Coordinates of C-alpha atoms and ligand atoms in Angstrom, one line a residue:
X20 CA 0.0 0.0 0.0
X21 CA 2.7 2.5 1.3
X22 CA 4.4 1.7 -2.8
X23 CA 1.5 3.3 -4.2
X24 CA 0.1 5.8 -2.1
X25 CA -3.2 7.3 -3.0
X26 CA -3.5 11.3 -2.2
X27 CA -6.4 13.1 -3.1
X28 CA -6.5 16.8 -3.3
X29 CA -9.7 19.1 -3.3
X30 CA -9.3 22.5 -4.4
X31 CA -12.1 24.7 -2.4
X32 CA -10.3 28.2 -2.0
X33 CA -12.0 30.0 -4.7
X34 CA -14.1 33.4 -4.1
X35 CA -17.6 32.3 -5.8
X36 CA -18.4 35.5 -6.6
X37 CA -21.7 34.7 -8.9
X38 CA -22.8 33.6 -5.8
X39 CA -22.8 36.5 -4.3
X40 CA -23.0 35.3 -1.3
X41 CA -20.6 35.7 2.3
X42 CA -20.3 32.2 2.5
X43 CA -17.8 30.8 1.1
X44 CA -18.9 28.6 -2.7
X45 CA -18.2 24.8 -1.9
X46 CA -20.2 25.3 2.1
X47 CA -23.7 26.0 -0.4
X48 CA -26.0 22.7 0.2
X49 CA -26.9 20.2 -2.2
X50 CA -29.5 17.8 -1.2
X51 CA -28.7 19.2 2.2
X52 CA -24.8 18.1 2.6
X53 CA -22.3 20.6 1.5
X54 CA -20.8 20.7 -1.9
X55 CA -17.3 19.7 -0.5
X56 CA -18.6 17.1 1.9
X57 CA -20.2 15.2 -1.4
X58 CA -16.4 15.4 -3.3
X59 CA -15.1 13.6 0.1
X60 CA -17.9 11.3 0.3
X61 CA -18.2 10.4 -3.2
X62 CA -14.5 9.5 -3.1
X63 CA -14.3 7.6 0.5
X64 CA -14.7 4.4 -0.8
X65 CA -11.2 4.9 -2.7
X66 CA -9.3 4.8 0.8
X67 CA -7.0 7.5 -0.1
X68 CA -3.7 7.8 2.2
X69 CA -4.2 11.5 2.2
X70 CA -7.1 14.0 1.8
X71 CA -6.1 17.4 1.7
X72 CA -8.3 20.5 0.8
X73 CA -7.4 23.7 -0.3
X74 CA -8.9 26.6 1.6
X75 CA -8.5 30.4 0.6
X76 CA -12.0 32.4 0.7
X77 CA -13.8 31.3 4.1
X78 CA -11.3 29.3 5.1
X79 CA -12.0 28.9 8.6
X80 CA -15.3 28.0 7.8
X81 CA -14.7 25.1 5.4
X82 CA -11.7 23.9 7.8
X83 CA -14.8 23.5 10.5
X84 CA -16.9 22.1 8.3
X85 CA -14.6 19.4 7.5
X86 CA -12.4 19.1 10.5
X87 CA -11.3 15.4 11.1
X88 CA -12.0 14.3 7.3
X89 CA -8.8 15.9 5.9
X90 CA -5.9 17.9 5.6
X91 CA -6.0 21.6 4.8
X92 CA -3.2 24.0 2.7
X93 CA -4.3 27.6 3.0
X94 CA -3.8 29.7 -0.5
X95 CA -4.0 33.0 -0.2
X96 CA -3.9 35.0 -2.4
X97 CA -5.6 32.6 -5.0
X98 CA -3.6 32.6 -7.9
X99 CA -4.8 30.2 -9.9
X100 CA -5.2 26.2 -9.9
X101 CA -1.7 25.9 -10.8
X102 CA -0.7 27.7 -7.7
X103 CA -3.6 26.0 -5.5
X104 CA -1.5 22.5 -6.0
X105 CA 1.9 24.5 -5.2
X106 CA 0.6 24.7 -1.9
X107 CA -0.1 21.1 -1.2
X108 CA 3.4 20.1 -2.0
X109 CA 4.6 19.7 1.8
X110 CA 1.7 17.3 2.2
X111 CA 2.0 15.4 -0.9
X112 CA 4.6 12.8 0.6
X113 CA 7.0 11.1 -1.2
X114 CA 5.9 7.9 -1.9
X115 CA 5.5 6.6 -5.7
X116 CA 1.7 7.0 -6.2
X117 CA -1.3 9.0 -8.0
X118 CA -2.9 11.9 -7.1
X119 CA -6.4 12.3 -7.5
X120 CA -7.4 16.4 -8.4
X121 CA -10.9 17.3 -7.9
X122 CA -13.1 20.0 -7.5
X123 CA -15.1 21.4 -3.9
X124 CA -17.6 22.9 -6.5
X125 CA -18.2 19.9 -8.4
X126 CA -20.0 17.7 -6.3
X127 CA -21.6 14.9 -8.2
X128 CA -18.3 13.6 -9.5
X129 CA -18.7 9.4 -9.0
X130 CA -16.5 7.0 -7.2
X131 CA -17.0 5.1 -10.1
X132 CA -15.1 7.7 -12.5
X133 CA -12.7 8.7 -10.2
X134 CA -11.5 5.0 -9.4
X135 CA -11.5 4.7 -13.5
X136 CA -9.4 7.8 -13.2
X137 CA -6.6 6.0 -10.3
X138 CA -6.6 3.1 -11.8
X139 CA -5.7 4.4 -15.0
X140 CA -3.2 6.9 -13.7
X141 CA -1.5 4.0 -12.0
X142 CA 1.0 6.2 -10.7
X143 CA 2.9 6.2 -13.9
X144 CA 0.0 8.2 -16.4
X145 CA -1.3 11.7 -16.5
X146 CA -5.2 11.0 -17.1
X147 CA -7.4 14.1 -17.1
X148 CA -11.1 13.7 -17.3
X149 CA -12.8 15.2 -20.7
X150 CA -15.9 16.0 -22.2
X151 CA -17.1 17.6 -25.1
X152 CA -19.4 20.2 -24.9
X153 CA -21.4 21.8 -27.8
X154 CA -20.7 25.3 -26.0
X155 CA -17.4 24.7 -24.9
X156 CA -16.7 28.1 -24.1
X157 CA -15.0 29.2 -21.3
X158 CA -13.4 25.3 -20.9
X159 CA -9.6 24.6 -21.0
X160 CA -9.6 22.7 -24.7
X161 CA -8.0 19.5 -25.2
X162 CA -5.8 19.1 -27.8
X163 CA -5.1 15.9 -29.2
X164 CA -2.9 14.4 -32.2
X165 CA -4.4 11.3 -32.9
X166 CA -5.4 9.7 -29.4
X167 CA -2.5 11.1 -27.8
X168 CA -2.9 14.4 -25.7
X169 CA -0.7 17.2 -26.3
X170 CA -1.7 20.1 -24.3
X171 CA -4.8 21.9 -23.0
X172 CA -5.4 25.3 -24.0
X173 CA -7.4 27.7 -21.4
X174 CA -10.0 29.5 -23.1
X175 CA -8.9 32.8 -22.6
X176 CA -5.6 31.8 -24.6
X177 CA -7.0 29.4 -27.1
X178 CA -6.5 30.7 -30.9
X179 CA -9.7 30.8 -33.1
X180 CA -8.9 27.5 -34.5
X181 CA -8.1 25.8 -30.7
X182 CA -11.8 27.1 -30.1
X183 CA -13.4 25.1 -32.3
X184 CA -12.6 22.4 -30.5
X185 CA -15.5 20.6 -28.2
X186 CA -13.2 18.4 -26.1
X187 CA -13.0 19.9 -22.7
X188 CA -11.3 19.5 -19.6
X189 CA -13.2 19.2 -16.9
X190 CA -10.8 20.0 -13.9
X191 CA -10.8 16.5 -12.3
X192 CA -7.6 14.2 -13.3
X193 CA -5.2 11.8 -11.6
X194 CA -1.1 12.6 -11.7
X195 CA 1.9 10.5 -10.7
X196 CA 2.6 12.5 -7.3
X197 CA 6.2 12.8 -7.5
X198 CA 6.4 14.2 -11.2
X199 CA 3.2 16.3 -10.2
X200 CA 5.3 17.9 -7.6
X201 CA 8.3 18.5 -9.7
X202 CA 5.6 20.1 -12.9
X203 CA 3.8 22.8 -10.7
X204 CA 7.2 23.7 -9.4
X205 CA 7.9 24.9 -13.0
X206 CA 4.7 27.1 -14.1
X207 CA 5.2 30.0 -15.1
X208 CA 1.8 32.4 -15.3
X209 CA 2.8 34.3 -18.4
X210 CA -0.7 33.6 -19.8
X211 CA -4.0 35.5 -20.7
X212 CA -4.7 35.6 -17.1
X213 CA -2.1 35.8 -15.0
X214 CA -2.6 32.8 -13.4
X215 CA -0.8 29.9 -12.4
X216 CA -2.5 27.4 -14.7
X217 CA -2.3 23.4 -13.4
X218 CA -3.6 22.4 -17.0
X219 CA 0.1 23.7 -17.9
X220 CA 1.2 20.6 -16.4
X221 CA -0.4 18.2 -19.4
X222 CA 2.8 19.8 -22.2
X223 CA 5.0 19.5 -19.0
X224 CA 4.1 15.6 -19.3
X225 CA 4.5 15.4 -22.7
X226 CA 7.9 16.8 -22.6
X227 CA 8.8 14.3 -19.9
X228 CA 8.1 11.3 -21.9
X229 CA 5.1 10.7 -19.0
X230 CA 2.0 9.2 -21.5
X231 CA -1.2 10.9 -21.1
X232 CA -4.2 10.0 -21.6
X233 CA -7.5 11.7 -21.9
X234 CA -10.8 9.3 -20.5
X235 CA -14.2 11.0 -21.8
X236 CA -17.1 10.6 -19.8
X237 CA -20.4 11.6 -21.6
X238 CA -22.1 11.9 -18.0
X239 CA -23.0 15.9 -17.8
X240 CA -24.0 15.9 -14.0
X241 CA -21.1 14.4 -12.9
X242 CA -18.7 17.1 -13.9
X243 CA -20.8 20.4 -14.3
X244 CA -19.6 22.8 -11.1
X245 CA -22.0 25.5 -9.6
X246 CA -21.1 29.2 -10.0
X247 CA -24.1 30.7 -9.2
X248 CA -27.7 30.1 -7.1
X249 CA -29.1 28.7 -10.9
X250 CA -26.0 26.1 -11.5
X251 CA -26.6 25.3 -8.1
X252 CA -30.5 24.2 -8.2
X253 CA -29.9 22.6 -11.3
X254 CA -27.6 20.4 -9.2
X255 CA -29.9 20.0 -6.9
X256 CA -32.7 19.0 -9.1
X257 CA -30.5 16.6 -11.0
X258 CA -29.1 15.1 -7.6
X259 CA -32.9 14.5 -7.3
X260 CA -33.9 13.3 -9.8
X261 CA -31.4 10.4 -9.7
X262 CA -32.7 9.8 -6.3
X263 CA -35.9 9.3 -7.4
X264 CA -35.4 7.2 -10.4
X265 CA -33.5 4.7 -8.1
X266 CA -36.4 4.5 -5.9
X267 CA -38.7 4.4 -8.7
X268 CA -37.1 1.4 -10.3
X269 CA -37.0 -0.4 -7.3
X270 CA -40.7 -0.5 -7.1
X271 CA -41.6 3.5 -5.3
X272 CA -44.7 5.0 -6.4
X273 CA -43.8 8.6 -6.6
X274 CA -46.4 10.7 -7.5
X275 CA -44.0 13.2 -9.2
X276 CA -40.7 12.8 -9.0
X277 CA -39.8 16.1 -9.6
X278 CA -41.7 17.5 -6.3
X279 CA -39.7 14.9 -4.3
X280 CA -36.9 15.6 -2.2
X281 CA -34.1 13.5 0.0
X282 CA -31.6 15.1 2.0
X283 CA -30.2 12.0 3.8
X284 CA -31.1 8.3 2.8
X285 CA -34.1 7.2 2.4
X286 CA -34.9 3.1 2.7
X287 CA -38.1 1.6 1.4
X288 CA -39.8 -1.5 1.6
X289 CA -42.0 -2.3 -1.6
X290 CA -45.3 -0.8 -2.2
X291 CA -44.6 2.4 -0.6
X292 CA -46.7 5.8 -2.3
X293 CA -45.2 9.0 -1.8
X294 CA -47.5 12.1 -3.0
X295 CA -46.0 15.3 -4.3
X296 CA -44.2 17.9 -2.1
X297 CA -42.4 15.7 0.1
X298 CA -39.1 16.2 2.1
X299 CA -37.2 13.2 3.5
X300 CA -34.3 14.0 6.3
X301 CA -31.6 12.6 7.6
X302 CA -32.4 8.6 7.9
X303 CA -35.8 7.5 6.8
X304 CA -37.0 3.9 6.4
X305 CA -40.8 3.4 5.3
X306 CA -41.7 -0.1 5.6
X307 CA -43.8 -2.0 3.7
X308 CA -47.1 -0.7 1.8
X309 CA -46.2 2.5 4.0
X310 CA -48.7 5.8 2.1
X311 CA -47.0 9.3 2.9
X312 CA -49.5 12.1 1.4
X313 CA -48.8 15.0 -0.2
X314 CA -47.0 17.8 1.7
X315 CA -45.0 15.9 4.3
X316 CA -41.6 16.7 6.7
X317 CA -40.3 13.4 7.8
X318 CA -36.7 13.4 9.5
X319 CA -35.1 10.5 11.2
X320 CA -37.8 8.5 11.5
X321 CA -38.7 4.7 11.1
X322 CA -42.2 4.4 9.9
X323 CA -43.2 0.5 10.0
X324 CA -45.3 -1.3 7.5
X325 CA -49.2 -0.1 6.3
X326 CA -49.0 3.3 8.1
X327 CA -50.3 5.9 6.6
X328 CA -49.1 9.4 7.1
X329 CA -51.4 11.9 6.0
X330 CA -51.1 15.6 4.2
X331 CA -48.8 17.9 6.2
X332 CA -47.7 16.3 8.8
X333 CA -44.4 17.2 10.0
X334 CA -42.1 14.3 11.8
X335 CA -39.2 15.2 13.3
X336 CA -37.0 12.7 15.4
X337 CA -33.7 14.7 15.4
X338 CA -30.8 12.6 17.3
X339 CA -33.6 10.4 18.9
X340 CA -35.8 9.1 16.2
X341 CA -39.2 8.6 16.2
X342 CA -41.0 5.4 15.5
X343 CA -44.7 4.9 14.3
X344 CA -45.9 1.5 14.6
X345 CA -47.4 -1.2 11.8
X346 CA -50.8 -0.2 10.8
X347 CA -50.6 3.8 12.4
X348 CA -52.9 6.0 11.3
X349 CA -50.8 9.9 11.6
X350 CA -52.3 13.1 10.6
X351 CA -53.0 15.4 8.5
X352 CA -51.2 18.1 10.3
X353 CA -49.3 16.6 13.4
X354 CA -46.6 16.8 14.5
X355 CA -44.2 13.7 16.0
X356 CA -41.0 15.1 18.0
X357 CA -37.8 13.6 19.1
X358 CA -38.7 10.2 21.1
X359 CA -42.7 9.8 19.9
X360 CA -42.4 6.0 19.9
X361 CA -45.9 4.5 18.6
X362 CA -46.8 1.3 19.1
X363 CA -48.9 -0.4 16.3
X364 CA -52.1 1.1 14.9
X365 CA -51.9 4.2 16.6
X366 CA -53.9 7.1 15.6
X367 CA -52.9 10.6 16.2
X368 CA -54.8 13.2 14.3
X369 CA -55.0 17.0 13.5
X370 CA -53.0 19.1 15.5
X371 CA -51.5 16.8 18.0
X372 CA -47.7 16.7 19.5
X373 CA -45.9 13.9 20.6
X374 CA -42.7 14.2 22.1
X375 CA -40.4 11.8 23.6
X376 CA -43.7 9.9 24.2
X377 CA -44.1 6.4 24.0
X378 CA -47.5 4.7 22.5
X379 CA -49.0 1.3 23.3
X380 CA -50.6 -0.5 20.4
X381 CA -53.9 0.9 19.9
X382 CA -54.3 4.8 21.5
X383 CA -55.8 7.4 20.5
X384 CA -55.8 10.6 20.4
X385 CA -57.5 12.4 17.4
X386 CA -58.0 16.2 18.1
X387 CA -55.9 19.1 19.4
X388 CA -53.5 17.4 22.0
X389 CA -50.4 17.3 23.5
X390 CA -48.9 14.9 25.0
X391 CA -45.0 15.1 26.3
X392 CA -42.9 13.0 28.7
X393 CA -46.0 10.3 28.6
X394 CA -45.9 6.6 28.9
X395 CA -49.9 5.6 27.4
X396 CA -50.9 2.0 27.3
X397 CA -53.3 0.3 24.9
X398 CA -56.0 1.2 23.5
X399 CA -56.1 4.6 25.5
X400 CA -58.4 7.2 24.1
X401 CA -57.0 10.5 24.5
X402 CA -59.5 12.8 24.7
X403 CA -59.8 16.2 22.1
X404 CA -57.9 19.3 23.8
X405 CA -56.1 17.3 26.4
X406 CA -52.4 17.9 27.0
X407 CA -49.8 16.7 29.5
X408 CA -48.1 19.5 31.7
X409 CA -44.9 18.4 31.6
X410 CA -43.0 21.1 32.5
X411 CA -42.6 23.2 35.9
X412 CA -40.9 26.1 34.5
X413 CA -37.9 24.6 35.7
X414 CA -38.0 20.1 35.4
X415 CA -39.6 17.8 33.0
X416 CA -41.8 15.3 34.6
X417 CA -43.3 12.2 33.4
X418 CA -47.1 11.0 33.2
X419 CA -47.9 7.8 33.0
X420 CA -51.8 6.6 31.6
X421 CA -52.4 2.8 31.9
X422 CA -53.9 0.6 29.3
X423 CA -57.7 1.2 28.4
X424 CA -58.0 4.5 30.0
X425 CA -60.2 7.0 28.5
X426 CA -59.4 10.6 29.0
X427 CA -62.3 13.1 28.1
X428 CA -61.9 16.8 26.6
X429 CA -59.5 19.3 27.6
X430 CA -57.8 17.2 30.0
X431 CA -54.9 18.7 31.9
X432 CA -52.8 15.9 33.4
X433 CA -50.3 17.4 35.7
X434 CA -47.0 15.6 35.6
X435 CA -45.7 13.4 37.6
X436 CA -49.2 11.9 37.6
X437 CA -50.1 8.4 37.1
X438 CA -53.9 7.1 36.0
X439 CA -53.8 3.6 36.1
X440 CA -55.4 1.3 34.3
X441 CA -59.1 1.4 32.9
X442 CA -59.8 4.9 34.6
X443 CA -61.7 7.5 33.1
X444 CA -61.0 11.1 33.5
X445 CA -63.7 13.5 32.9
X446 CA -63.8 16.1 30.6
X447 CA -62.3 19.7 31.5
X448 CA -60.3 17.9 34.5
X449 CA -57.4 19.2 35.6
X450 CA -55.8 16.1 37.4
X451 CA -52.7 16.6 39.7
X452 CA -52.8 13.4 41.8
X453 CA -52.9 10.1 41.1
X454 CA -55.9 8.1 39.7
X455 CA -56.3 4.4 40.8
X456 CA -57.3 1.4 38.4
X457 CA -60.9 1.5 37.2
X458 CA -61.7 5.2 39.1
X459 CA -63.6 7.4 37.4
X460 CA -61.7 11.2 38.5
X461 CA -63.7 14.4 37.7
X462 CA -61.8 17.6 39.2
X463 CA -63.7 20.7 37.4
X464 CA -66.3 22.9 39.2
X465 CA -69.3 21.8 39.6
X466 CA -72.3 22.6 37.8
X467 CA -74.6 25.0 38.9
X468 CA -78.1 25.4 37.6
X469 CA -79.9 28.4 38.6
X470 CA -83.7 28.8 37.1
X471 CA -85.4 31.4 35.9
X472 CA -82.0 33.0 35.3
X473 CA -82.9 36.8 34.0
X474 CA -80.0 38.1 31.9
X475 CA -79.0 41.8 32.4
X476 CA -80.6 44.0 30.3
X477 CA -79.2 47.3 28.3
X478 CA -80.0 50.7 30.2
X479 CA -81.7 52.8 28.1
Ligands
UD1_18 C1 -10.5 25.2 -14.8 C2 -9.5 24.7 -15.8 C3 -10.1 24.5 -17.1 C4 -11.3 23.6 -17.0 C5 -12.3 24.1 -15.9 C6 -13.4 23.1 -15.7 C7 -7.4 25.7 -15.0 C8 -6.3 26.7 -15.3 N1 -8.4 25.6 -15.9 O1 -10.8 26.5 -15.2 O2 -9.2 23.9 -18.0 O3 -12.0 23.5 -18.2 O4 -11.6 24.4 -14.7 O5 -14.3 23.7 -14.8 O6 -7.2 24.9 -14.1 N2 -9.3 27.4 -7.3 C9 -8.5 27.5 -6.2 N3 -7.5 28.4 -6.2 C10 -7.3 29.2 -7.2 C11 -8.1 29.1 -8.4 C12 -9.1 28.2 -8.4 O7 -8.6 26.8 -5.2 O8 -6.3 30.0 -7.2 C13 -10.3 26.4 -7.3 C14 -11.7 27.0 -7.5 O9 -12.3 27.3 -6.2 C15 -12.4 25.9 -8.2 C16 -11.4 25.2 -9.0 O10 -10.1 25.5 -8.4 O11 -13.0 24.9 -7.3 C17 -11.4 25.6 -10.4 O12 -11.2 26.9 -10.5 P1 -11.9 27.9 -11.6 O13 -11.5 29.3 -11.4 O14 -13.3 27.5 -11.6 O15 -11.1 27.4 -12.9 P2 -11.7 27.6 -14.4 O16 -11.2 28.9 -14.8 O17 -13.1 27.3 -14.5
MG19 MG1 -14.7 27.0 -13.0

């Protein structure tokens, strides 16, 4: 392993100015993870010796963002790719080896290719990545005789006649390290910009007797980079619609897969229909025959076989998951928090909470509730306006509601409280001690009846 050491080397210091925006380019989201973080996650699976990422513009932000995952050479100024590289050199170690070049704006780039890319490079080659473009504009040209690559051209610098060709490079390529080292030692930036360019480095090759070779790919999305809030979206959407596709062909009903979105990894079992304007979060699993309707938030959450989850609801489990139980009937419009643990065909309807809560197969509750820090058996019924106060203004305290009891309308149970089993709490109770198995508590005013009751009447 230590013969052929694998670097790999993200350049991420560029301004991003058609962002216009103050953070820095390759920290902008797609499908939720930043840019940079896809380039290092795409490219895990390669077990590179070395990761090293070039920061320049908001450089102590991306060096947060990334801390742990990889190295970092600082460039500042920014003086072009060429120069970007130059700074690695005291990182790149000296073993014989490739060095894998990529992009912190180009996120979609494929283990897949780059492997292609390693492989080929074989620390011996100079392979570049290419593909033609019917606008090629703006693109470093390659320029071939026969198969063989001479050069690349930057745009800016091309003749006429170097313009016409389509053949692009797309910034991504694999060196032998130690001659890599020794090239971008040499640039000059005598050029149409100014710049140190890297691509200088493919005539450096050829004058070295190092072969190089040029792989196409004819996948677009793979190599386009985001300059600007539209480039970016267009990522986004095609991220998305990749997503949705593999879903779809593994048997995912998506009502339109272009109003579907996944920001995390979403597992399904088969038979699972997803309506339109969905957003999926961090780790989802649907189980089997599982219906989410239209207009749904669902984040870390494990949502077991023939559940239904109904229009807008909004699930959100963050570190602690939430679970809703085979059969569950959720929604439309609740809302499942952090530890809501339901039990099998549970229904919780409009406008209900449930946090850190755990259901027994069976309860109920339909209308306008709340319940937090709440242990309910089965089959509770949980009556319309009730709510759980959980909280003294200073602790969080538990209530606990045995199986089969049934509490009536605009219930407030006053944690810790404890209604066992079979009980029945009347309506408009506010319930702050304990109510044994089978009791029937009522703690409201009583009723008063007064007849012949004369309303006051307007002075005229
Ligand atoms: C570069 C290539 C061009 C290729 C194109 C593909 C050079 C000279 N040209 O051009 O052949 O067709 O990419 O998109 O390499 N960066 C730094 N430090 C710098 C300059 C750039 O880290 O000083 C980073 C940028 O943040 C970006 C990447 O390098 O992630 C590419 O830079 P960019 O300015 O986009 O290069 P292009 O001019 O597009
Ligand atoms: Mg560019």
């Amino acid at each position: 392993m230590a013969l052929k050491a694998l670097n790999i080397v993200i350049m991420a210091a560029g301004k991003g100015t058609r962002m216009k925006s103050a953070h820095p380019k390759v920290l902008h989201k797609i499908a939720g993870r930043a840019m940079v973080q896809h380039v290092l996650d795409n490219t895990a699976g390669l077990h590179a010796e070395r990761r090293i990422v070039i920061t320049g513009h908001g450089a102590e932000a991306v060096e947060d963002a990334l801390q742990g995952q990889a190295q970092f050479a600082r460039q500042i100024p920014q003086l072009g790719t060429g120069h970007a590289i130059q700074q690695t050199l005291p990182l790149l170690g000296d073993e014989a080896g490739s060095t894998l070049i990529l992009s912190g704006d180009t996120p979609l780039i494929t283990e897949a290719t780059t492997r292609a890319l390693v492989d080929a490079s074989a620390g011996v080659k100079l392979v570049l990545l290419t593909i033609e473009y019917s606008d090629p504009t703006g693109y470093g040209r390659i320029l071939r005789d026969g198969d063989a690559v001479n050069a690349i051209v930057e745009h800016k610098d091309a003749t006429p006649e170097q313009r016409q060709v389509r053949e692009c490079y797309t910034g991504i390529m694999a060196a032998p390290t130690q001659a890599l080292k020794r090239w971008v030692q040499n640039l000059r930036n005598d050029n149409a910009q100014g710049e140190f360019y890297l691509t200088d480095i493919v005539a450096m090759a050829v004058a070295d007797g190092v072969p190089v070779v040029g792989v196409r790919t004819t996948d677009e999305t793979e190599v386009l980079g985001v300059n600007s809030p539209m480039q970016l979206a267009d990522l986004e959407r095609r991220y998305q619609r990749k997503q949705a596709q593999a879903l779809m062909e593994a048997g995912v009903r998506l009502a339109d897969p272009a109003r579907f979105d996944v920001r995390g990894t979403l597992v399904c079992g088969s038979d699972v229909e997803i309506d339109v304007n969905c957003v999926f979060e961090g780790k989802v699993t649907l189980g089997d025959g599982v219906r989410i309707g239209a207009n749904c938030v669902v984040r870390n959450a494990q949502i077991k076989a023939g559940a239904r989850i109904h229009e807008f609801t909004h699930i959100d489990g963050e570190k602690q998951g939430v679970s809703v139980g085979e059969g569950a009937l959720i929604g439309p419009f609740a809302r499942l928090r952090p530890g809501a643990q339901l039990g099998a065909e549970v229904h919780i309807g409009n406008f209900v909470e449930v946090k850190n809560s755990t259901l027994a197969a069976g309860a109920k509750a339909n209308h306008l509730a709340y319940l937090g820090d709440a242990t309910v058996g089965e089959r509770v019924n949980y009556g319309a306006g009730s709510i759980t106060a959980n909280y003294d203004g200073a602790n969080k305290h538990r209530t606990v509601i045995g199986a089969d009891v049934h509490v009536g309308s605009n219930c407030v149970l006053v944690a810790p409280v404890e209604i066992g089993a079979g009980a029945t709490i009347g309506g408009g109770s506010t319930i702050t001690k304990g109510v044994g198995a089978g009791e029937l508590a009522v703690a409201r005013g009583k009723q008063v009846a007064i007849a012949g009751w004369q309303r006051p009447q307007k002075k005229k």
